PDB file of C-alpha atoms in Angstrom:
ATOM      1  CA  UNK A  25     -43.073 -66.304 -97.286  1.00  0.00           C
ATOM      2  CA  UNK A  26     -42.898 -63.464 -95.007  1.00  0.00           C
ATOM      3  CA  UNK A  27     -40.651 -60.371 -96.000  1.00  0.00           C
ATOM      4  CA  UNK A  28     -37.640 -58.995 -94.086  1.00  0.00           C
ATOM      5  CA  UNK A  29     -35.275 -56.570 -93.451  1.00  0.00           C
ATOM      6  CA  UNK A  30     -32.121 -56.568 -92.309  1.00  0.00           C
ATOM      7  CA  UNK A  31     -31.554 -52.916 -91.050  1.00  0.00           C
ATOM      8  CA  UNK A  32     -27.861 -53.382 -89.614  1.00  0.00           C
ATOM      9  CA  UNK A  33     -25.482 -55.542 -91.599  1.00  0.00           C
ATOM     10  CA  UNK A  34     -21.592 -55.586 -92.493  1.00  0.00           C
ATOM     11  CA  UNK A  35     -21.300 -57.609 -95.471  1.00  0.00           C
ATOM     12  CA  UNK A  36     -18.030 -55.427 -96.458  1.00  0.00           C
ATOM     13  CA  UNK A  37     -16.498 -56.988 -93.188  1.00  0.00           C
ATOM     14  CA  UNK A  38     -13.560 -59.340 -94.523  1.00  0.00           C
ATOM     15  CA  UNK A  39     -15.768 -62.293 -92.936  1.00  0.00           C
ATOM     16  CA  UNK A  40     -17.668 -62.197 -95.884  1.00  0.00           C
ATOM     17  CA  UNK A  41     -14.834 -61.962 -98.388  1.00  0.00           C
ATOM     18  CA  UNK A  42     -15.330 -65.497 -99.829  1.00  0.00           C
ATOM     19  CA  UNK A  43     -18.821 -66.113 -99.450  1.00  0.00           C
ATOM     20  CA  UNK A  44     -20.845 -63.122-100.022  1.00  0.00           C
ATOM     21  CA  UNK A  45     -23.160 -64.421-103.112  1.00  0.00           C
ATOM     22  CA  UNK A  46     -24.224 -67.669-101.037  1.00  0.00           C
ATOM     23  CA  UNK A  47     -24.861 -65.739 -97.671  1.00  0.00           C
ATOM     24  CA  UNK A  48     -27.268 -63.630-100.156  1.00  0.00           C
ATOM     25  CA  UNK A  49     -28.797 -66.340-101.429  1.00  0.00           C
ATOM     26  CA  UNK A  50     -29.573 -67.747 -98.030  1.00  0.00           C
ATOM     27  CA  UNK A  51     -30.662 -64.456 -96.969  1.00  0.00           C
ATOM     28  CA  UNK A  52     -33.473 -64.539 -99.666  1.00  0.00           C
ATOM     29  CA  UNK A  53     -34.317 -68.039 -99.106  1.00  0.00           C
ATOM     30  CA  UNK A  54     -35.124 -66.990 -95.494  1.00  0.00           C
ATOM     31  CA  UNK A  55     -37.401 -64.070 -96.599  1.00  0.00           C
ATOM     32  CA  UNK A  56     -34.921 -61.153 -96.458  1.00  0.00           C
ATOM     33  CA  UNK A  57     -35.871 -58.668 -99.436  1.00  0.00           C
ATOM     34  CA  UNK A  58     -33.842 -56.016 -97.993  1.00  0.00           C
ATOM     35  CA  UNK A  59     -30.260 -55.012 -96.122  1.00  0.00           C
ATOM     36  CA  UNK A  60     -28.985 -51.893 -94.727  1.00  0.00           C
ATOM     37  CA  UNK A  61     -25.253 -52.143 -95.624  1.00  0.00           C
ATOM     38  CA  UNK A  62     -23.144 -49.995 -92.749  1.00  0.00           C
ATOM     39  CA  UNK A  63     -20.625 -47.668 -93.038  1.00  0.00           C
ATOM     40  CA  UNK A  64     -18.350 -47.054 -90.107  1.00  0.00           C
ATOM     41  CA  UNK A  65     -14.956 -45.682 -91.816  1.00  0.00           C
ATOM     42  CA  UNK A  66     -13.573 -44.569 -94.974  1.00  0.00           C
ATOM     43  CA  UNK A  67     -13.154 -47.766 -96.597  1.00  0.00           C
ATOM     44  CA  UNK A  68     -16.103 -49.708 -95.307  1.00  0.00           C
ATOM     45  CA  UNK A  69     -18.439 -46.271 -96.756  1.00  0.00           C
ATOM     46  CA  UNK A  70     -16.874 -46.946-100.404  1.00  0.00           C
ATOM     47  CA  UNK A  71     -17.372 -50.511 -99.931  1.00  0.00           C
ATOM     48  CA  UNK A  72     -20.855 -50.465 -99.011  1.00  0.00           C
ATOM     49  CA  UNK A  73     -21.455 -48.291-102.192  1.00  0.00           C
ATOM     50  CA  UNK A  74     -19.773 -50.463-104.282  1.00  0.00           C
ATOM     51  CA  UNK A  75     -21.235 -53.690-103.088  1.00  0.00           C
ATOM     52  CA  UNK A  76     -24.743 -52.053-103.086  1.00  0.00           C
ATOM     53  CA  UNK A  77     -24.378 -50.926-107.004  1.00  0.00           C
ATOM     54  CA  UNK A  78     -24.083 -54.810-107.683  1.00  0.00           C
ATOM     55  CA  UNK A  79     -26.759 -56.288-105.257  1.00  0.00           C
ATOM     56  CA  UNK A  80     -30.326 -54.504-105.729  1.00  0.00           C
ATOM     57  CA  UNK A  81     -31.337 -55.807-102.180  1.00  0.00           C
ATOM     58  CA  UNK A  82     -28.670 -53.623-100.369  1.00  0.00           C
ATOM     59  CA  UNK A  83     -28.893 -50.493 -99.786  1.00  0.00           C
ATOM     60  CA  UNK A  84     -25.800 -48.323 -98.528  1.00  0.00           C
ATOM     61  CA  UNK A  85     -25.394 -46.022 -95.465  1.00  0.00           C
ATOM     62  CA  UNK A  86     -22.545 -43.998 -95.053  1.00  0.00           C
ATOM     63  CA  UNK A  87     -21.034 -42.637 -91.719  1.00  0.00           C
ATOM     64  CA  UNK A  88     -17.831 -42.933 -88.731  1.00  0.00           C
ATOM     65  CA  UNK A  89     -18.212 -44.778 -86.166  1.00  0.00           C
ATOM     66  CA  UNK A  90     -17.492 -43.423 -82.821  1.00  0.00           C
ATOM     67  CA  UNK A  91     -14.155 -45.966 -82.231  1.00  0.00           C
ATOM     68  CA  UNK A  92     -12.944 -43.830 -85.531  1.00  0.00           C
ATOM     69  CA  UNK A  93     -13.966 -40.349 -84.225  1.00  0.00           C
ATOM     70  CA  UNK A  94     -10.297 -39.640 -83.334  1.00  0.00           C
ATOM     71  CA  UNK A  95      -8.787 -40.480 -86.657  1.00  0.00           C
ATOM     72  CA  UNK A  96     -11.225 -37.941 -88.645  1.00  0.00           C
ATOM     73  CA  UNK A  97      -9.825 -34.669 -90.818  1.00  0.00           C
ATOM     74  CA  UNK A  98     -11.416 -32.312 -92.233  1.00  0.00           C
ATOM     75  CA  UNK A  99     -10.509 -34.189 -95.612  1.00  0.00           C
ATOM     76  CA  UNK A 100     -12.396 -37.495 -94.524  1.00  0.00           C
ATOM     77  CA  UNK A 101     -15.303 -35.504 -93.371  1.00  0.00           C
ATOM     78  CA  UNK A 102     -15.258 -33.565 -96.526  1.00  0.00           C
ATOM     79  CA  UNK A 103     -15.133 -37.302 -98.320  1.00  0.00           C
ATOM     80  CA  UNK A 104     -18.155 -37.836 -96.010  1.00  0.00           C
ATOM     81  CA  UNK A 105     -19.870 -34.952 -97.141  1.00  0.00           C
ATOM     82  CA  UNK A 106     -19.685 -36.026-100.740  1.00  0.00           C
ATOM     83  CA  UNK A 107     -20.744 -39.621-100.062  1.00  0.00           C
ATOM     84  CA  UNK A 108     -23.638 -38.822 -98.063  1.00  0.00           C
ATOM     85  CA  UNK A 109     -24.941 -36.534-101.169  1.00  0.00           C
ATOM     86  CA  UNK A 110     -25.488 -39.194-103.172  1.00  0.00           C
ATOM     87  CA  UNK A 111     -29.016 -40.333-103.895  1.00  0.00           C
ATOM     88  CA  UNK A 112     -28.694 -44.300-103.133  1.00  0.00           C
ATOM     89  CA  UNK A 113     -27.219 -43.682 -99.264  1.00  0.00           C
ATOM     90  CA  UNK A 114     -30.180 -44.135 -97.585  1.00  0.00           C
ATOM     91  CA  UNK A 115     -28.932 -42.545 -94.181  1.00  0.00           C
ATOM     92  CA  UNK A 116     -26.076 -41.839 -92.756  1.00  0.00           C
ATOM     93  CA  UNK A 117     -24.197 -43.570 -89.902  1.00  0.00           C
ATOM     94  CA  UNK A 118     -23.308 -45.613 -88.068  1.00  0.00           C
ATOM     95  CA  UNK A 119     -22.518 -42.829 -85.668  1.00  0.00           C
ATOM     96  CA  UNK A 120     -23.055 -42.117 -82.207  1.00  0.00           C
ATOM     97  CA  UNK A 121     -21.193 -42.607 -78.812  1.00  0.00           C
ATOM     98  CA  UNK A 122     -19.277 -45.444 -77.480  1.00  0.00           C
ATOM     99  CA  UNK A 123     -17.992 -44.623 -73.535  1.00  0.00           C
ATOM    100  CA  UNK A 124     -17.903 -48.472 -72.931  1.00  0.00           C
ATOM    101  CA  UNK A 125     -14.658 -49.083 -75.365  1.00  0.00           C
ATOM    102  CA  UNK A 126     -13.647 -45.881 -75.306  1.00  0.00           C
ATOM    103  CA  UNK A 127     -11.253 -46.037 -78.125  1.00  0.00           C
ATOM    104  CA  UNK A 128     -11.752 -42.450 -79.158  1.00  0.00           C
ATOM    105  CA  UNK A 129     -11.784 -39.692 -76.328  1.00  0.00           C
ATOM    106  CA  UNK A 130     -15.379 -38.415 -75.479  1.00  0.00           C
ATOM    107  CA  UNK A 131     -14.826 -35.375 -76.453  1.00  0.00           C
ATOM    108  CA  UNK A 132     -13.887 -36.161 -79.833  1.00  0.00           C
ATOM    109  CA  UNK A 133     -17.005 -38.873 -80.072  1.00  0.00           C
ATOM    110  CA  UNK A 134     -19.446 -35.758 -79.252  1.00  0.00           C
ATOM    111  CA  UNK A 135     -17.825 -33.021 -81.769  1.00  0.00           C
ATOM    112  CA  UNK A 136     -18.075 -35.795 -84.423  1.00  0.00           C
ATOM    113  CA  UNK A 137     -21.081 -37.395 -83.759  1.00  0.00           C
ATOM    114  CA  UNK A 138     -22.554 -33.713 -83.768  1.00  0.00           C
ATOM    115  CA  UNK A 139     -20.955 -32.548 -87.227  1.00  0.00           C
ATOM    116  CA  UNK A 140     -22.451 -36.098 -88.798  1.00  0.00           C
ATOM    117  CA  UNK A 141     -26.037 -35.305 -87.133  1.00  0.00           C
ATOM    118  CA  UNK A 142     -26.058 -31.521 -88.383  1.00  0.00           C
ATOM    119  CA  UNK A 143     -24.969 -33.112 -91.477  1.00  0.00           C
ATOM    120  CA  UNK A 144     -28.091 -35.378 -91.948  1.00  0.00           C
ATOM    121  CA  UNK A 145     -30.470 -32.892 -90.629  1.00  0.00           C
ATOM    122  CA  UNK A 146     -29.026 -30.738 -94.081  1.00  0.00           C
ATOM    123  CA  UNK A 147     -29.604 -33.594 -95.862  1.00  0.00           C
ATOM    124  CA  UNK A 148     -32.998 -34.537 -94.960  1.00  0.00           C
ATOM    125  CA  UNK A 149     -31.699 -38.019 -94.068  1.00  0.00           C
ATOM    126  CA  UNK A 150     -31.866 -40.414 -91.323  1.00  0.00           C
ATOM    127  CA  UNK A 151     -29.027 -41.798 -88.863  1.00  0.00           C
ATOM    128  CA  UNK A 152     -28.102 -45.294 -87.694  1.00  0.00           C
ATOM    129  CA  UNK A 153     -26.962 -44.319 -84.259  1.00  0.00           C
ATOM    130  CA  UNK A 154     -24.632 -46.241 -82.163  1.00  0.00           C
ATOM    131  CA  UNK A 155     -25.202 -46.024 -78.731  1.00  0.00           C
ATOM    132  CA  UNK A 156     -22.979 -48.184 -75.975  1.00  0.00           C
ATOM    133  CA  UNK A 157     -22.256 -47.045 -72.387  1.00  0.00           C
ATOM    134  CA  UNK A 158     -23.714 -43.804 -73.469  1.00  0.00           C
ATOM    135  CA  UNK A 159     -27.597 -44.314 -73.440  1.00  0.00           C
ATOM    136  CA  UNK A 160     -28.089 -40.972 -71.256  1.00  0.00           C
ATOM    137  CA  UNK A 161     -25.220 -39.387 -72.508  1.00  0.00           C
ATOM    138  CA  UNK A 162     -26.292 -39.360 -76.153  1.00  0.00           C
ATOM    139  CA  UNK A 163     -30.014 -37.961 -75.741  1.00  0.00           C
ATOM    140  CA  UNK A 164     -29.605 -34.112 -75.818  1.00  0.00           C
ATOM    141  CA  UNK A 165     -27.138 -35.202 -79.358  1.00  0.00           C
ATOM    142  CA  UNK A 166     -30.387 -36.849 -80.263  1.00  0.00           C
ATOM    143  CA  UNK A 167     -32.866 -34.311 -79.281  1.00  0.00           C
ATOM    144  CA  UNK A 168     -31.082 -31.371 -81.056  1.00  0.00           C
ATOM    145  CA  UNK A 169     -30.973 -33.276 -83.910  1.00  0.00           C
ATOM    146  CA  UNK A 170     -34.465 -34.167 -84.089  1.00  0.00           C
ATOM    147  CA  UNK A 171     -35.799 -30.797 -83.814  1.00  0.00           C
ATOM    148  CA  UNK A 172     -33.126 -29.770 -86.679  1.00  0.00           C
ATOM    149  CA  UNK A 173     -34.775 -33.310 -88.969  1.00  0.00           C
ATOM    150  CA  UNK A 174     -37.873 -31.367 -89.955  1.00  0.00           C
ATOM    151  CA  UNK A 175     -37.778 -32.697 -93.671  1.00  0.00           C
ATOM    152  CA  UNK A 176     -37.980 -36.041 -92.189  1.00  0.00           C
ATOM    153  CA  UNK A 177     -40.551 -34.990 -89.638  1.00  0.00           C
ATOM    154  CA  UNK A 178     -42.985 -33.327 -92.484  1.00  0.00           C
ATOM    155  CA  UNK A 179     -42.625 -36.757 -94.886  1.00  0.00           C
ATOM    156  CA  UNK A 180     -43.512 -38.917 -92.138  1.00  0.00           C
ATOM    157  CA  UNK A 181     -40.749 -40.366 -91.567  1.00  0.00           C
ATOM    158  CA  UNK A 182     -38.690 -41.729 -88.461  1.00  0.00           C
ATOM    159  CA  UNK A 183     -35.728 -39.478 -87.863  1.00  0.00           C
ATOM    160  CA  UNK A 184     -33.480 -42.726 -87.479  1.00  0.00           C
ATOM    161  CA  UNK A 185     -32.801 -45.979 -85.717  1.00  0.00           C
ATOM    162  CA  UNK A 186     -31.454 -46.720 -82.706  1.00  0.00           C
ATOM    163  CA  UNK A 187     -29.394 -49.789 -83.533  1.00  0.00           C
ATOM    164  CA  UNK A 188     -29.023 -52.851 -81.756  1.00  0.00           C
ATOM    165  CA  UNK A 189     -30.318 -51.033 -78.406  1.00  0.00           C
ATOM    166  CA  UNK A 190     -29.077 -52.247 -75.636  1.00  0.00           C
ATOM    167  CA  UNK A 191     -30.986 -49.460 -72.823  1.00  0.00           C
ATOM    168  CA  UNK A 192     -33.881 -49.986 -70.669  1.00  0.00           C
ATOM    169  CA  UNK A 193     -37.559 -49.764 -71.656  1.00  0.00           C
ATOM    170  CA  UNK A 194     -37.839 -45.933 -70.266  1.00  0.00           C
ATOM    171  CA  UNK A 195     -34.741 -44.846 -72.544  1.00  0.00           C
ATOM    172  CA  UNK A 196     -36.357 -46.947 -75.911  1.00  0.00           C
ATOM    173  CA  UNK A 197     -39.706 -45.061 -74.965  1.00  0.00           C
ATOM    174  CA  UNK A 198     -37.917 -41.656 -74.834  1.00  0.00           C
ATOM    175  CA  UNK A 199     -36.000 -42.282 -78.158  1.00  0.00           C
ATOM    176  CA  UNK A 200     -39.152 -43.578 -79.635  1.00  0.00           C
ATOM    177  CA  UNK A 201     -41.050 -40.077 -78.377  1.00  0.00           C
ATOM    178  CA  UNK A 202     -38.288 -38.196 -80.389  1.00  0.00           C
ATOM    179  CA  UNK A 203     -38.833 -40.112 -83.746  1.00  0.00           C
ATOM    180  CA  UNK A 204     -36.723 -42.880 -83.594  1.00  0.00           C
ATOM    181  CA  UNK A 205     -37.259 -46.765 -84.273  1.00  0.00           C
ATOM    182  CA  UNK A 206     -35.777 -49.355 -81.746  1.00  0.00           C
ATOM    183  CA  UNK A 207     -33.719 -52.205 -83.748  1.00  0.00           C
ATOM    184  CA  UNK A 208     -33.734 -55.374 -82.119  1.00  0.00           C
ATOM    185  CA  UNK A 209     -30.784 -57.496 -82.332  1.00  0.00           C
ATOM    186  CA  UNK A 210     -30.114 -61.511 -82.384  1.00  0.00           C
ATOM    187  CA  UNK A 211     -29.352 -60.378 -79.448  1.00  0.00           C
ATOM    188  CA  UNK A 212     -32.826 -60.511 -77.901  1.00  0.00           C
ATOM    189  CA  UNK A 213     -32.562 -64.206 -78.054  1.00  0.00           C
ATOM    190  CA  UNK A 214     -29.536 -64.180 -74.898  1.00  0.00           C
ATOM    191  CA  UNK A 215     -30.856 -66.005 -72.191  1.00  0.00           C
ATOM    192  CA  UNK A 216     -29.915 -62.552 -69.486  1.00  0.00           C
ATOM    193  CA  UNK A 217     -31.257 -60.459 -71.990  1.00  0.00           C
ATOM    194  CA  UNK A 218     -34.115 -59.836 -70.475  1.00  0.00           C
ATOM    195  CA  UNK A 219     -34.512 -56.188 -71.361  1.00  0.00           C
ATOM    196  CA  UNK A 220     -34.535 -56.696 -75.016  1.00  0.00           C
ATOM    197  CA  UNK A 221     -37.621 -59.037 -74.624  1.00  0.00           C
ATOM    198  CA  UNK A 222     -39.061 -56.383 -72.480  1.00  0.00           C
ATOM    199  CA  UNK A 223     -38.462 -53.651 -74.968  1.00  0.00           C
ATOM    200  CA  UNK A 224     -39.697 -56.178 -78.000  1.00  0.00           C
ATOM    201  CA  UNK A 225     -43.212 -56.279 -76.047  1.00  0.00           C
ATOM    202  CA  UNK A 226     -43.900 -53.237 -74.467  1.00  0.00           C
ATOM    203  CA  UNK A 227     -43.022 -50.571 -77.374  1.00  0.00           C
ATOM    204  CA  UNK A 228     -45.734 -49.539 -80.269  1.00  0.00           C
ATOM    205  CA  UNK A 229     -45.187 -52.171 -83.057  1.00  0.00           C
ATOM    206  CA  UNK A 230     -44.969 -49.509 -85.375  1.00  0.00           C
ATOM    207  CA  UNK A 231     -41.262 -48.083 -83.686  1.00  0.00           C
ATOM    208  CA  UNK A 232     -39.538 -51.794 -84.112  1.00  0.00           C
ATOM    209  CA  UNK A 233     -37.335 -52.841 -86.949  1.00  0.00           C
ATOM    210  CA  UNK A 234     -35.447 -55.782 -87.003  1.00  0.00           C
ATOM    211  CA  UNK A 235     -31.203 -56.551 -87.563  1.00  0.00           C
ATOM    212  CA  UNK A 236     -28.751 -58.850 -87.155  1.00  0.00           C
ATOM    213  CA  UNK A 237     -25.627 -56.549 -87.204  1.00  0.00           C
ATOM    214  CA  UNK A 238     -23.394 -59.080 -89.179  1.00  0.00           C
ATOM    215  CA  UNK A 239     -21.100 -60.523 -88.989  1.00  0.00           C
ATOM    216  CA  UNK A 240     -21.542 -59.825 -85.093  1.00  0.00           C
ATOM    217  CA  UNK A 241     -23.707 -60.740 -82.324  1.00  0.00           C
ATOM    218  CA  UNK A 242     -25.105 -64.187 -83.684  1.00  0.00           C
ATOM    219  CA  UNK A 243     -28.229 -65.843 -82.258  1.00  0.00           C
ATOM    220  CA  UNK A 244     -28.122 -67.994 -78.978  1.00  0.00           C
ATOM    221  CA  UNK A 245     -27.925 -71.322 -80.908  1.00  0.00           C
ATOM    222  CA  UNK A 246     -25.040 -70.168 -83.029  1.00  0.00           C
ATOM    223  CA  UNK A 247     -23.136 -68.176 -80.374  1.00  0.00           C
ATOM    224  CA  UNK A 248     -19.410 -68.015 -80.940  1.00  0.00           C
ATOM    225  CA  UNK A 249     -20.037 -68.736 -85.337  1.00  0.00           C
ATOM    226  CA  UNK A 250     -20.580 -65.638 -87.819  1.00  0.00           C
ATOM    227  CA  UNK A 251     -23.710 -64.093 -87.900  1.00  0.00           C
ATOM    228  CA  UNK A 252     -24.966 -63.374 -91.454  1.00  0.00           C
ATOM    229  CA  UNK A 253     -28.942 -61.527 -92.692  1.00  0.00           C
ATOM    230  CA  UNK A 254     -30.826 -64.978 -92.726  1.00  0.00           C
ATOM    231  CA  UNK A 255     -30.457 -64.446 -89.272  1.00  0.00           C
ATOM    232  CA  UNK A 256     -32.748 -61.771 -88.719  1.00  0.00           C
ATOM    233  CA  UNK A 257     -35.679 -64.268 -88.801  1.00  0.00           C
ATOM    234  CA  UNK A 258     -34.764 -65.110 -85.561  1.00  0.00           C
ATOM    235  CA  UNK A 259     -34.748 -62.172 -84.335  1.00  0.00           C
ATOM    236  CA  UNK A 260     -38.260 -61.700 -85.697  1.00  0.00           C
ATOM    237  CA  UNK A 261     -39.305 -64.685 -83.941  1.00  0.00           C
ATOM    238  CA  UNK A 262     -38.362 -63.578 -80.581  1.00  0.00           C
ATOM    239  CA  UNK A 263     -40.454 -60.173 -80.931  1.00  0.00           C
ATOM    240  CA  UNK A 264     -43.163 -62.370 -82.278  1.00  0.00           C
ATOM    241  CA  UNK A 265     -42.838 -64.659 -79.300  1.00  0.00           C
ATOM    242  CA  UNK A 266     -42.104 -61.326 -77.062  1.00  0.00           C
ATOM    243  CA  UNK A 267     -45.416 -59.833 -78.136  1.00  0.00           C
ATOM    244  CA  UNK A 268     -47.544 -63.281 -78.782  1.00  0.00           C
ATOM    245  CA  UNK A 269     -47.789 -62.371 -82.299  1.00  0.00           C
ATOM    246  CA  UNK A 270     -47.941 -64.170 -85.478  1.00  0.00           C
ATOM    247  CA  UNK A 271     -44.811 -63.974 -86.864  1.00  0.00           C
ATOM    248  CA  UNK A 272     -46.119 -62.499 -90.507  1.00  0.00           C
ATOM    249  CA  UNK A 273     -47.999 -59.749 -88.331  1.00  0.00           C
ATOM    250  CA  UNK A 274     -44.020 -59.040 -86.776  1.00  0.00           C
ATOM    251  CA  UNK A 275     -42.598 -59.255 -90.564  1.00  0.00           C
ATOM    252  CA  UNK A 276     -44.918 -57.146 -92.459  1.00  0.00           C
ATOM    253  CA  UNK A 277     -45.016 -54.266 -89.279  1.00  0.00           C
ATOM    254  CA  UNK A 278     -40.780 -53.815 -89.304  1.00  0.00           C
ATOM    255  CA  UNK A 279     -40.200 -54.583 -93.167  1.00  0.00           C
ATOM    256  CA  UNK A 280     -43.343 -51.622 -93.469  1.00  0.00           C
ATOM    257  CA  UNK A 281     -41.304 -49.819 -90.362  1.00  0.00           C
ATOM    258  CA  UNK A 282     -37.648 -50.295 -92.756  1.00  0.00           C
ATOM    259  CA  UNK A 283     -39.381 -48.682 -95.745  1.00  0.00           C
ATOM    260  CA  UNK A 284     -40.313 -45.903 -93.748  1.00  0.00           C
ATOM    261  CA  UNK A 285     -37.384 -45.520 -92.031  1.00  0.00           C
ATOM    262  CA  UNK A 286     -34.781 -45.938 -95.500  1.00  0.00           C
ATOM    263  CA  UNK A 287     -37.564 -44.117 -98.278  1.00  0.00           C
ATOM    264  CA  UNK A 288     -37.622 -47.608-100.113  1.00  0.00           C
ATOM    265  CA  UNK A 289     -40.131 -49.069-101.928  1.00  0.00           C
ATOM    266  CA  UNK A 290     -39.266 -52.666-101.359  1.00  0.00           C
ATOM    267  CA  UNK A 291     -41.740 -53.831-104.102  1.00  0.00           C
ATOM    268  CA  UNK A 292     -40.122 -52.245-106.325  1.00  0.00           C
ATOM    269  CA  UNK A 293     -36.314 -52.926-105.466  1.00  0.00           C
ATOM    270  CA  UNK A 294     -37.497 -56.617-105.723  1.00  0.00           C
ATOM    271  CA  UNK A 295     -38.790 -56.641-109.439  1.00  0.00           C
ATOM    272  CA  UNK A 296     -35.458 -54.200-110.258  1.00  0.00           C
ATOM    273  CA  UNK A 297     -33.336 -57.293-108.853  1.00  0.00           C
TER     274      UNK A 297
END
């Protein structure tokens, strides 16, 4: 069976309140050996650590999301500080700039995307970075940053992920020339989303990793249900398809690529489960 990863997922979202163990199970039984459980907020960081402690296959990131930017003190970043310390947050985020929403003011999205960045450049950690309506916008964030993410740069490691990108081919290749992997979403499966497919065959197969971003942005078959991590295979289909690949060759490159990215060793966070 061919391994996955899941390197965007919400299982703390209340969607998953009364299923979670069976949406785990199917996420195994479709080849998943590993999740990237988001933080966006306070509560959703201390529920990602939480639900990670009990579930070997998830491991927790920690960050605010740029809809929250507004609503941050120096008390939750402090909190934020502390979290982010910890050994089993494997990056921190989801952070970055959202100008298509706009629920906090820009201004606000840039001061605290920056404090989180400096804050994993410290740390010698990666960032999940979210990036709507703000593609150009966000690159000299993202370029200070990755000159400042020279621990990461020395162990060979990406300096984060840009998740669920939704830019053109010449912004992925520019992100990708500064360090960072390209997720690709369900998303690539959207009939107009040509861009995605684009993106899934043009860039090096060693910048791709693979999510689903549940509970949101489901596959084209399941469009309007919950999307949950045995979903990602279909995602890994489409770059297969997208790069006439086989799909193991697409499986072991972004579960390889995940490792890298998160400083796991997925062999052995299987046997420890």
């Amino acid at each position: 069976m061919n391994a996955l990863f899941d390197t965007h997922a919400h299982l703390q979202d209340p969607a998953f309140a009364g299923d979670l163990g069976p949406v785990l199970e199917r996420a195994a039984a479709a080849g998943v050996r590993g999740i990237a459980l988001c933080g966006y907020d306070v509560p959703s960081n201390h529920a990602a650590l939480e639900l990670a402690a009990q579930h070997p296959m998830l491991a927790p990131t920690v960050g605010i999301h740029p809809h929250d930017a507004k609503d941050v003190t120096p008390a939750i970043f402090a909190e934020l500080e502390s979290l982010a310390a910890l050994p089993q947050v494997v990056a921190i985020g989801e952070l970055g700039l959202d100008f298509y929403r706009d629920h906090s003011p820009h201004d606000v999205q840039r001061r605290v995307l920056d404090d989180q960045l400096s804050l994993a450049a410290s740390l010698g950690k990666p960032v999940c970075v979210h990036s709507r309506g703000a593609e150009d916008e966000i690159d000299d964030h993202l370029s200070a940053y990755a000159r400042k993410a020279l621990a990461l740069r020395s162990a060979n490691r990406p300096v984060g992920v840009m998740h669920c990108f939704g830019g053109s081919l010449e912004q992925a290749r520019r992100y990708v020339s500064l360090g960072f992997l390209i997720s690709i979403a369900c998303t690539i499966t959207y009939p107009k989303n040509a861009e995605a497919r684009r993106i899934a065959a043009d860039l090096p197969l060693d910048a791709l990793v693979v999510e689903t971003d549940s509970p949101y942005l489901p596959p084209q078959r399941l469009r309007g249900q919950r999307n949950e991590p045995a979903h990602v295979l279909t995602a890994a289909e489409a770059v297969a398809a997208a790069r006439a690949l086989p799909l193991e060759v697409v499986a072991r490159a972004t579960t390889e690529n995940a490792c890298r990215l998160f400083a796991l060793d997925l062999k052995r966070e299987v046997a420890a489960a």
